[in-house]
Short mmCIF file of C-alpha atoms and ligand atoms in Angstrom, two decimals:
data_model
loop_
_atom_site.label_atom_id
_atom_site.label_comp_id
_atom_site.label_asym_id
_atom_site.label_seq_id
_atom_site.Cartn_x
_atom_site.Cartn_y
_atom_site.Cartn_z
CA MET A 10 34.88 120.21 117.83
CA ARG A 11 34.84 121.92 120.99
CA LEU A 12 35.57 119.83 124.03
CA SER A 13 32.53 121.07 125.51
CA ARG A 14 29.90 119.48 123.58
CA TYR A 15 31.97 116.70 122.74
CA PHE A 16 31.73 113.36 123.98
CA LEU A 17 34.92 112.56 125.61
CA PRO A 18 34.26 110.30 128.78
CA VAL A 19 37.62 109.83 130.34
CA LEU A 20 38.06 108.13 133.58
CA LYS A 21 39.60 109.98 136.56
CA GLU A 22 41.10 106.43 138.73
CA THR A 23 42.95 103.65 136.67
CA PRO A 24 40.63 100.98 135.41
CA ARG A 25 41.95 98.10 137.76
CA GLU A 26 41.19 95.08 134.86
CA ALA A 27 43.18 96.63 132.73
CA GLN A 28 46.76 94.35 132.44
CA ILE A 29 48.43 95.99 129.86
CA VAL A 30 49.10 99.54 128.31
CA SER A 31 46.77 100.09 125.78
CA HIS A 32 43.70 98.69 127.50
CA ARG A 33 44.41 100.76 130.41
CA TYR A 34 44.59 104.35 127.88
CA MET A 35 41.92 103.73 125.54
CA LEU A 36 39.47 103.11 128.92
CA GLN A 37 40.99 106.20 130.12
CA ALA A 38 40.69 107.68 127.81
CA GLY A 39 37.04 107.39 127.14
CA MET A 40 37.71 105.02 124.07
CA ILE A 41 35.75 101.78 124.16
CA LYS A 42 33.42 100.42 127.13
CA GLN A 43 32.83 96.97 128.10
CA ALA A 44 29.62 95.17 127.22
CA SER A 45 30.71 92.25 128.45
CA ALA A 46 33.92 89.37 128.08
CA GLY A 47 35.90 90.72 125.24
CA ILE A 48 32.93 92.88 123.60
CA TYR A 49 32.93 96.42 123.26
CA SER A 50 31.03 100.26 122.70
CA TRP A 51 33.19 102.40 120.86
CA LEU A 52 33.04 105.28 122.44
CA PRO A 53 32.99 108.76 120.11
CA LEU A 54 37.17 109.20 120.42
CA GLY A 55 37.74 105.17 119.77
CA PHE A 56 35.46 105.11 116.86
CA LYS A 57 37.19 108.25 115.23
CA VAL A 58 40.29 105.85 115.40
CA LEU A 59 38.81 103.15 114.19
CA ARG A 60 37.41 104.99 111.05
CA LYS A 61 40.68 106.54 109.85
CA ILE A 62 42.06 102.99 110.46
CA GLU A 63 39.41 101.65 108.45
CA ASN A 64 39.89 104.31 105.20
CA ILE A 65 43.96 104.02 105.53
CA VAL A 66 43.23 99.79 104.84
CA HIS A 67 40.44 100.59 102.03
CA GLN A 68 42.61 103.38 100.33
CA GLU A 69 45.61 101.12 100.43
CA GLN A 70 43.47 97.88 99.15
CA GLU A 71 41.54 100.56 95.96
CA ARG A 72 45.43 101.29 95.36
CA ALA A 73 45.85 97.65 95.21
CA GLY A 74 42.92 96.52 92.73
CA HIS A 75 40.86 94.76 95.10
CA ILE A 76 37.25 95.65 95.47
CA ALA A 77 35.44 96.12 98.49
CA ILE A 78 31.39 94.10 99.09
CA GLN A 79 30.33 93.89 102.11
CA MET A 80 28.50 90.33 103.28
CA PRO A 81 27.06 89.47 106.90
CA THR A 82 27.95 88.58 109.85
CA ILE A 83 25.56 86.02 110.67
CA GLN A 84 25.48 83.01 107.72
CA SER A 85 24.08 80.15 107.10
CA ALA A 86 25.47 76.72 108.78
CA ASP A 87 24.81 74.26 105.34
CA LEU A 88 27.12 76.53 103.41
CA TRP A 89 29.86 75.83 106.00
CA ARG A 90 28.69 71.83 105.60
CA GLU A 91 30.14 71.96 102.43
CA SER A 92 33.32 73.26 103.35
CA GLY A 93 33.73 71.08 105.93
CA ARG A 94 34.53 73.35 108.56
CA TYR A 95 31.50 73.40 110.71
CA ASP A 96 32.53 70.77 112.62
CA ALA A 97 36.07 71.37 112.16
CA TYR A 98 35.88 74.98 113.74
CA GLY A 99 35.23 73.64 117.27
CA GLU A 100 34.06 75.75 119.80
CA GLU A 101 35.33 79.12 118.58
CA MET A 102 32.05 79.17 116.48
CA LEU A 103 29.17 80.54 118.14
CA ARG A 104 25.98 78.64 116.40
CA ILE A 105 22.71 80.36 116.26
CA LYS A 106 19.32 78.97 115.64
CA ASP A 107 16.96 81.44 114.59
CA ARG A 108 13.21 81.08 114.86
CA GLY A 109 12.72 78.09 112.50
CA GLY A 110 15.14 76.37 113.86
CA ARG A 111 17.70 76.87 110.93
CA GLU A 112 21.37 76.81 111.84
CA MET A 113 23.23 80.24 111.72
CA LEU A 114 26.46 81.37 112.64
CA PHE A 115 27.92 84.19 113.95
CA THR A 116 31.08 84.92 111.15
CA PRO A 117 34.41 84.42 112.77
CA THR A 118 36.37 84.31 108.63
CA ALA A 119 34.42 84.59 105.54
CA GLU A 120 36.00 81.94 102.84
CA GLU A 121 32.55 80.10 102.21
CA LEU A 122 30.85 83.08 101.64
CA VAL A 123 32.77 84.52 99.44
CA THR A 124 33.53 81.33 97.35
CA ASP A 125 29.36 81.30 97.66
CA ILE A 126 29.05 84.37 95.55
CA PHE A 127 31.81 83.84 93.09
CA ARG A 128 30.32 79.93 91.96
CA ALA A 129 27.81 82.23 91.65
CA HIS A 130 28.58 84.88 89.08
CA VAL A 131 31.75 83.66 88.05
CA THR A 132 32.31 81.36 85.07
CA SER A 133 34.68 81.95 82.81
CA TYR A 134 38.95 82.35 83.63
CA LYS A 135 38.23 85.36 81.28
CA ASP A 136 36.77 87.42 84.41
CA LEU A 137 40.09 86.79 86.85
CA PRO A 138 42.23 87.94 88.59
CA LEU A 139 39.63 89.00 91.42
CA THR A 140 39.83 90.16 94.56
CA LEU A 141 36.90 90.84 96.59
CA TYR A 142 37.37 92.33 100.43
CA GLN A 143 35.16 93.55 103.16
CA ILE A 144 35.56 94.59 106.09
CA GLN A 145 33.31 93.86 108.68
CA TRP A 146 32.76 92.32 112.13
CA LYS A 147 33.96 89.10 113.56
CA PHE A 148 33.29 86.55 116.19
CA ARG A 149 35.13 83.88 117.91
CA ASP A 150 34.17 82.93 120.82
CA GLU A 151 37.88 83.50 122.27
CA VAL A 152 38.68 81.33 125.69
CA ARG A 153 40.33 83.23 127.31
CA PRO A 154 39.28 87.29 125.88
CA ARG A 155 41.83 89.57 127.24
CA PHE A 156 43.53 92.96 126.74
CA GLY A 157 40.73 94.72 125.52
CA VAL A 158 40.60 95.30 121.72
CA MET A 159 43.39 93.04 121.67
CA ARG A 160 42.01 89.64 122.17
CA GLY A 161 38.30 90.96 121.58
CA ARG A 162 35.38 87.96 120.74
CA GLU A 163 33.60 90.33 118.67
CA PHE A 164 36.49 92.28 116.72
CA TYR A 165 36.79 94.30 113.69
CA MET A 166 38.48 92.75 110.44
CA LYS A 167 39.51 93.40 107.08
CA ASP A 168 38.94 89.81 105.30
CA GLY A 169 39.57 89.73 101.80
CA TYR A 170 40.12 86.80 99.17
CA ASN A 171 41.46 86.46 96.26
CA PHE A 172 40.69 84.18 93.13
CA ASP A 173 42.99 83.02 90.16
CA LEU A 174 43.23 80.56 87.67
CA THR A 175 46.42 79.10 88.22
CA LYS A 176 48.47 79.06 90.68
CA GLU A 177 51.30 81.37 89.78
CA ASP A 178 48.45 83.95 89.34
CA ALA A 179 47.79 82.95 92.89
CA LEU A 180 50.98 83.64 94.70
CA HIS A 181 51.30 87.11 92.56
CA ALA A 182 47.94 88.06 94.63
CA TYR A 183 50.17 87.03 97.76
CA ASN A 184 52.58 89.37 97.29
CA ARG A 185 50.55 91.68 96.29
CA HIS A 186 48.43 91.57 99.80
CA LEU A 187 52.14 91.81 101.27
CA VAL A 188 53.03 94.75 99.36
CA SER A 189 50.14 96.84 100.36
CA TYR A 190 50.21 95.45 103.89
CA LEU A 191 53.55 96.65 104.43
CA ARG A 192 52.07 100.44 103.33
CA THR A 193 48.94 100.44 104.67
CA TYR A 194 51.34 99.27 108.54
CA GLU A 195 53.47 102.04 107.70
CA ARG A 196 51.00 104.68 107.03
CA MET A 197 50.10 103.85 110.83
CA GLY A 198 53.04 104.35 111.86
CA LEU A 199 54.08 100.94 112.37
CA GLN A 200 56.51 99.12 111.44
CA ALA A 201 54.60 94.95 110.37
CA ILE A 202 57.21 92.37 110.54
CA PRO A 203 56.28 89.35 107.76
CA MET A 204 57.12 86.46 109.92
CA ARG A 205 56.51 83.15 108.41
CA ALA A 206 53.67 81.06 110.43
CA ASP A 207 50.75 78.58 110.72
CA SER A 208 47.64 78.80 108.89
CA GLY A 209 45.41 77.21 110.98
CA PRO A 210 42.10 76.87 110.47
CA ILE A 211 41.88 78.50 107.55
CA GLY A 212 44.31 75.90 105.57
CA GLY A 213 47.42 76.16 103.30
CA ASP A 214 50.66 75.56 103.62
CA ASP A 215 51.81 79.61 102.55
CA THR A 216 51.67 82.07 105.43
CA HIS A 217 53.01 84.84 106.58
CA GLU A 218 52.25 87.31 109.64
CA PHE A 219 52.67 90.84 110.43
CA LEU A 220 54.52 91.56 113.76
CA VAL A 221 54.69 94.69 115.31
CA LEU A 222 56.81 93.82 117.87
CA ALA A 223 55.77 95.03 121.59
CA GLU A 224 56.31 93.64 125.13
CA THR A 225 52.65 93.15 125.67
CA GLY A 226 52.43 91.36 122.76
CA GLU A 227 51.01 87.12 122.59
CA SER A 228 53.24 85.85 120.12
CA GLU A 229 56.80 85.09 120.68
CA VAL A 230 59.10 85.87 117.50
CA PHE A 231 62.26 85.23 116.66
CA TYR A 232 63.75 87.05 114.07
CA ASP A 233 67.27 88.42 112.09
CA SER A 234 68.05 92.28 113.83
CA GLN A 235 68.78 93.33 110.05
CA ILE A 236 64.98 93.01 109.34
CA THR A 237 64.12 96.09 111.53
CA ASP A 238 66.33 98.01 109.00
CA LEU A 239 63.85 97.85 106.62
CA LYS A 240 61.65 100.39 105.81
CA PHE A 241 58.97 99.97 102.85
CA GLY A 242 58.91 104.19 102.34
CA ASP A 243 57.01 105.85 99.48
CA ARG A 244 58.32 103.20 96.86
CA GLN A 245 55.77 103.33 94.11
CA ILE A 246 54.96 99.25 92.94
CA ASP A 247 53.10 98.68 90.02
CA TYR A 248 50.61 95.72 91.68
CA ASP A 249 49.95 94.40 88.66
CA ASP A 250 53.93 94.31 87.99
CA HIS A 251 54.50 90.23 89.54
CA ALA A 252 58.48 90.54 89.36
CA ALA A 253 57.73 94.00 91.51
CA CYS A 254 55.63 92.80 94.14
CA ALA A 255 58.31 89.65 94.03
CA ALA A 256 61.02 91.50 94.79
CA VAL A 257 58.99 93.29 97.43
CA LEU A 258 58.16 90.13 98.97
CA ASP A 259 62.07 88.51 98.58
CA GLU A 260 63.55 91.60 100.32
CA PHE A 261 61.16 91.82 103.61
CA THR A 262 60.99 87.72 103.87
CA SER A 263 64.28 86.66 103.08
CA ARG A 264 65.30 87.02 105.97
CA TYR A 265 64.92 84.51 109.03
CA ALA A 266 61.61 85.79 111.01
CA ARG A 267 59.20 83.64 112.99
CA THR A 268 56.56 82.72 115.08
CA ASP A 269 56.49 80.22 117.22
CA GLU A 270 55.12 77.50 115.97
CA THR A 271 57.47 77.68 112.95
CA HIS A 272 60.62 78.76 114.30
CA ASP A 273 63.63 76.33 113.41
CA GLU A 274 65.93 76.11 115.58
CA ALA A 275 68.97 74.61 113.76
CA LEU A 276 68.35 77.46 111.53
CA PHE A 277 67.69 80.22 113.56
CA ASN A 278 71.80 79.61 115.03
CA GLU A 279 72.88 80.25 111.56
CA ILE A 280 72.55 83.92 112.07
CA PRO A 281 75.21 85.32 113.68
CA GLU A 282 74.63 85.72 117.42
CA GLU A 283 74.85 89.17 117.74
CA ARG A 284 71.98 88.89 115.02
CA ARG A 285 69.91 86.60 116.96
CA ARG A 286 66.52 88.56 118.33
CA THR A 287 63.74 86.66 120.56
CA ALA A 288 61.22 88.76 121.37
CA ARG A 289 57.57 88.95 121.62
CA GLY A 290 55.01 90.69 118.98
CA ILE A 291 51.22 91.77 118.41
CA GLU A 292 49.97 89.99 115.04
CA VAL A 293 48.05 92.91 112.80
CA GLY A 294 47.65 90.33 109.81
CA GLN A 295 47.81 87.08 108.35
CA ILE A 296 48.27 85.71 104.05
CA PHE A 297 47.43 82.87 103.21
CA TYR A 298 47.59 81.14 99.83
CA PHE A 299 45.70 77.50 100.32
CA GLY A 300 44.89 76.92 96.71
CA THR A 301 42.15 74.95 95.60
CA LYS A 302 40.73 74.15 99.25
CA TYR A 303 37.74 75.89 99.18
CA SER A 304 37.19 75.85 95.57
CA ASP A 305 37.27 71.94 95.29
CA ALA A 306 35.45 71.36 97.83
CA MET A 307 32.86 74.07 96.98
CA GLY A 308 32.62 73.86 93.60
CA ALA A 309 33.97 76.85 92.48
CA VAL A 310 35.15 76.41 88.66
CA VAL A 311 35.54 78.50 85.94
CA ASP A 312 36.11 77.57 82.13
CA ASP A 313 40.21 77.72 81.57
CA GLY A 314 39.25 78.55 77.52
CA LYS A 315 41.05 75.48 76.36
CA GLY A 316 37.46 73.77 76.77
CA GLY A 317 38.00 72.45 80.44
CA LYS A 318 36.27 73.14 83.99
CA VAL A 319 39.28 74.32 86.39
CA PRO A 320 38.58 75.06 90.50
CA VAL A 321 40.11 78.40 90.92
CA HIS A 322 42.84 79.20 93.01
CA MET A 323 42.31 81.12 96.14
CA GLY A 324 44.21 83.23 99.17
CA SER A 325 43.03 84.88 101.79
CA HIS A 326 44.30 88.28 103.87
CA GLY A 327 42.56 89.77 106.32
CA ILE A 328 43.68 92.39 108.57
CA GLY A 329 42.83 92.87 113.25
CA VAL A 330 41.69 96.47 112.23
CA SER A 331 40.57 96.92 115.80
CA ARG A 332 43.24 95.40 117.33
CA LEU A 333 45.23 98.08 115.50
CA LEU A 334 43.93 100.51 117.56
CA GLY A 335 45.87 98.51 120.89
CA ALA A 336 48.70 97.54 119.30
CA ILE A 337 49.87 101.54 117.82
CA ILE A 338 49.25 102.85 120.83
CA GLU A 339 51.32 100.25 123.27
CA ALA A 340 53.88 100.92 120.10
CA SER A 341 53.52 104.39 120.37
CA HIS A 342 52.86 106.20 124.09
CA ASP A 343 54.54 107.50 127.23
CA ASP A 344 53.40 107.30 130.99
CA LYS A 345 51.25 110.54 130.53
CA GLY A 346 49.33 108.94 127.67
CA ILE A 347 48.56 107.61 124.09
CA ILE A 348 50.82 109.83 121.23
CA TRP A 349 48.95 108.99 118.29
CA PRO A 350 50.48 109.03 115.23
CA GLU A 351 49.73 111.56 112.50
CA GLY A 352 48.45 109.13 110.33
CA VAL A 353 45.58 107.42 112.11
CA THR A 354 44.88 110.47 115.20
CA PRO A 355 41.18 110.55 116.03
CA PHE A 356 42.15 114.98 115.42
CA HIS A 357 44.65 116.88 114.05
CA CYS A 358 45.99 119.09 116.66
CA GLY A 359 44.60 120.42 120.56
CA ILE A 360 43.69 123.66 121.42
CA ILE A 361 43.85 124.73 125.40
CA ASN A 362 42.64 127.60 126.49
CA LEU A 363 44.29 129.02 129.73
CA LYS A 364 41.23 131.60 130.44
CA GLN A 365 37.96 130.88 129.04
CA GLY A 366 36.01 133.95 129.72
CA ASP A 367 38.87 136.03 128.84
CA ALA A 368 37.57 138.25 125.64
CA GLU A 369 40.46 137.96 123.93
CA ALA A 370 41.82 134.23 124.29
CA ASP A 371 38.72 132.97 123.64
CA ALA A 372 39.22 135.11 120.17
CA ALA A 373 42.37 133.97 119.52
CA CYS A 374 41.42 129.79 119.86
CA LEU A 375 38.19 130.45 117.73
CA SER A 376 40.32 132.73 115.33
CA LEU A 377 42.65 129.51 115.40
CA TYR A 378 39.87 127.03 115.21
CA ASP A 379 38.75 128.39 112.09
CA SER A 380 41.92 129.13 110.00
CA LEU A 381 42.75 125.11 110.89
CA THR A 382 39.12 123.99 110.09
CA ALA A 383 38.85 125.80 107.37
CA LEU A 384 42.68 123.92 105.84
CA GLY A 385 40.38 120.77 106.26
CA LEU A 386 42.33 119.71 109.85
CA GLU A 387 40.38 118.95 112.39
CA PRO A 388 41.32 120.67 115.80
CA LEU A 389 39.67 119.73 119.34
CA TYR A 390 38.94 122.83 121.32
CA ASP A 391 39.71 122.85 124.99
CA ASP A 392 36.82 124.77 125.53
CA ARG A 393 35.80 123.65 129.12
CA ASP A 394 36.10 126.44 132.18
CA GLU A 395 38.59 123.91 133.85
CA ARG A 396 41.63 124.52 135.56
CA ALA A 397 45.35 124.39 132.86
CA GLY A 398 46.20 120.95 134.90
CA THR A 399 43.52 119.84 133.99
CA LYS A 400 43.20 120.33 129.92
CA PHE A 401 46.87 119.29 130.09
CA GLY A 402 46.02 115.93 131.30
CA THR A 403 43.30 115.35 129.68
CA MET A 404 45.40 116.33 126.05
CA ASP A 405 48.21 114.22 127.13
CA MET A 406 46.09 111.56 127.63
CA ILE A 407 44.19 111.12 124.40
CA GLY A 408 46.95 112.08 122.75
CA LEU A 409 46.94 113.94 119.30
CA PRO A 410 50.41 114.90 117.72
CA TRP A 411 50.39 118.44 118.22
CA ARG A 412 48.90 120.56 120.98
CA ILE A 413 48.23 124.37 120.61
CA THR A 414 48.55 126.37 124.29
CA VAL A 415 46.37 130.60 124.28
CA GLY A 416 46.65 132.30 127.08
CA PRO A 417 46.80 136.23 127.54
CA ARG A 418 50.39 136.27 128.34
CA GLY A 419 51.52 135.42 124.89
CA LEU A 420 49.46 136.66 123.48
CA LYS A 421 50.26 140.70 124.47
CA ASN A 422 53.56 139.25 122.51
CA GLY A 423 51.33 138.60 119.75
CA VAL A 424 52.06 134.55 119.93
CA VAL A 425 50.97 131.09 120.73
CA GLU A 426 52.80 127.71 122.06
CA LEU A 427 52.85 124.90 119.88
CA THR A 428 54.23 121.77 121.31
CA CYS A 429 54.66 118.26 120.16
CA ARG A 430 53.33 116.04 121.46
CA ARG A 431 56.02 113.10 121.10
CA THR A 432 59.17 115.15 122.12
CA GLY A 433 57.35 117.84 124.77
CA GLU A 434 59.40 120.36 122.56
CA SER A 435 57.84 123.66 122.59
CA GLU A 436 58.14 126.57 121.04
CA GLU A 437 56.17 130.16 121.02
CA LEU A 438 55.43 132.04 117.11
CA PRO A 439 52.75 134.29 115.57
CA PRO A 440 49.14 131.94 115.59
CA ALA A 441 49.32 131.99 111.77
CA ASP A 442 52.83 130.68 111.65
CA ALA A 443 51.59 127.78 113.60
CA VAL A 444 48.30 126.85 111.72
CA ALA A 445 50.97 126.83 108.97
CA LYS A 446 53.41 124.41 110.78
CA ILE A 447 50.29 122.36 111.40
CA ALA A 448 49.02 122.46 107.81
CA THR A 449 52.86 121.45 106.39
CA ILE A 450 52.76 118.64 108.60
CA TYR A 451 49.67 116.99 107.81
CA GLN A 452 50.15 117.58 103.95
CA GLY A 453 49.56 115.03 102.43
CA ILE A 454 48.39 112.79 105.45
CA ALA A 455 44.89 114.22 106.49
N1 5CA B 512 40.23 84.57 106.87
C1 5CA B 512 41.71 85.17 107.40
C2 5CA B 512 42.17 85.92 106.17
S1 5CA B 512 40.85 86.97 105.94
C3 5CA B 512 41.41 84.79 108.73
O1 5CA B 512 41.19 85.37 109.65
N2 5CA B 512 42.64 85.31 109.43
S2 5CA B 512 43.08 85.80 110.86
O2 5CA B 512 42.66 84.48 111.66
O3 5CA B 512 44.52 85.52 111.04
O4 5CA B 512 42.79 86.57 111.45
C4 5CA B 512 43.27 88.18 110.57
C5 5CA B 512 43.87 89.07 111.72
O5 5CA B 512 42.60 89.70 112.65
C6 5CA B 512 44.14 88.76 112.42
O6 5CA B 512 45.69 88.49 112.27
C7 5CA B 512 44.69 89.31 113.63
O7 5CA B 512 45.36 90.59 113.61
C8 5CA B 512 43.13 89.59 113.98
N3 5CA B 512 42.48 88.72 114.82
C9 5CA B 512 41.97 87.52 114.48
N4 5CA B 512 41.52 87.43 115.94
C10 5CA B 512 41.43 88.48 116.63
C11 5CA B 512 40.66 88.46 117.88
N5 5CA B 512 39.88 87.62 118.63
N6 5CA B 512 40.82 89.71 118.35
C12 5CA B 512 41.50 91.14 117.49
N7 5CA B 512 41.40 90.87 116.60
C13 5CA B 512 42.01 89.12 116.24
#
């Protein structure tokens, strides 16, 4: 993309309404625009990152054997009456009437609707296990929407639902989700720690939240510092292997890590003092096992192969897709702007032309642009007729991990400058070598 033809409404002034850095940078970098409290339009740069995150989530869900569907945002109140949640959900649920006076609602989550799909089409244990998921907009009329996309009223969520014949199979689905979530967050450059949590309006006893440690996080968390040494890395886990998934769960959840809702001071104090940590975290996902809560209430049963009919065991599993943009920025920025991890960056590399209109500089930039594009990479070429300082400022704010700077002086010596946004380190090298280096960096990522 050439910046002169793009739509990147970078703000010159610091937006005053933003209390935390991710919200400020998302506004300043022209990624989002507030439409009303807790509701945002996604401008091109923000939308691009949202799509990258969404793609990673899809890829990891498919890898785990889960099947994508899409359910409507507007649902009938009657379905929610069957589970009893229409009344129980309270003011967080946005209730709407259609022209015929029928009660509808904007989905805050979708246990009821997915259970309705299941009961209409699945009758036999032979069709299990089954996990259906979607990535869809949700609405929760939060009392205090704040921090931009971090606590929105409208937000983008991956929600997945497993249907299993037995509790044991459903617990495997829970473990499988935990494993897939660890992979998902690591691909985004994040460490998200599974912590024992409270289940709230979703219900059930078994639940873990995934938290990214950050000073600006809304949750207070307590954990054993050893947990931050754990990395999932590039392990190849067979998602059908119950024991392998259970082993990962054990490894990642056996040390103390809890949100304030489930914190147990006595247990915490059993950890050696130098390993006890109290911090704040951003909840980027949550997994639940709730057994037959919805299948009992809504009659989602299958024949068990022994002549009987049994309600299916279920769980639901969410990832805060839009919130993740905020979480990634909180975890990865400096005082000049965002620093995108390679896995989610909106463009792979920036190209800055220090002397727009200089025939040689223009040609070198276009040639870099073409070479990168031919390799399947997406560069952002700042071809505006602006001062170098303005171009560097924009590039630093929008946070592309790599930048190639092209100027007449370097070109005389046959070199361009390649700069790493994270470390600030630069090296001069021939254009072809810069392209080769960027290609290597993104191998297996882009
Ligand atoms: N039905 C379950 C699992 S699909 C569910 O709704 N879980 S949840 O309530 O924990 O939401 C899943 C994730 O969505 C949360 O972990 C969080 O990352 C994100 N989320 C929840 N509320 C908001 C909000 N108001 N703004 C942005 N993200 C949110």
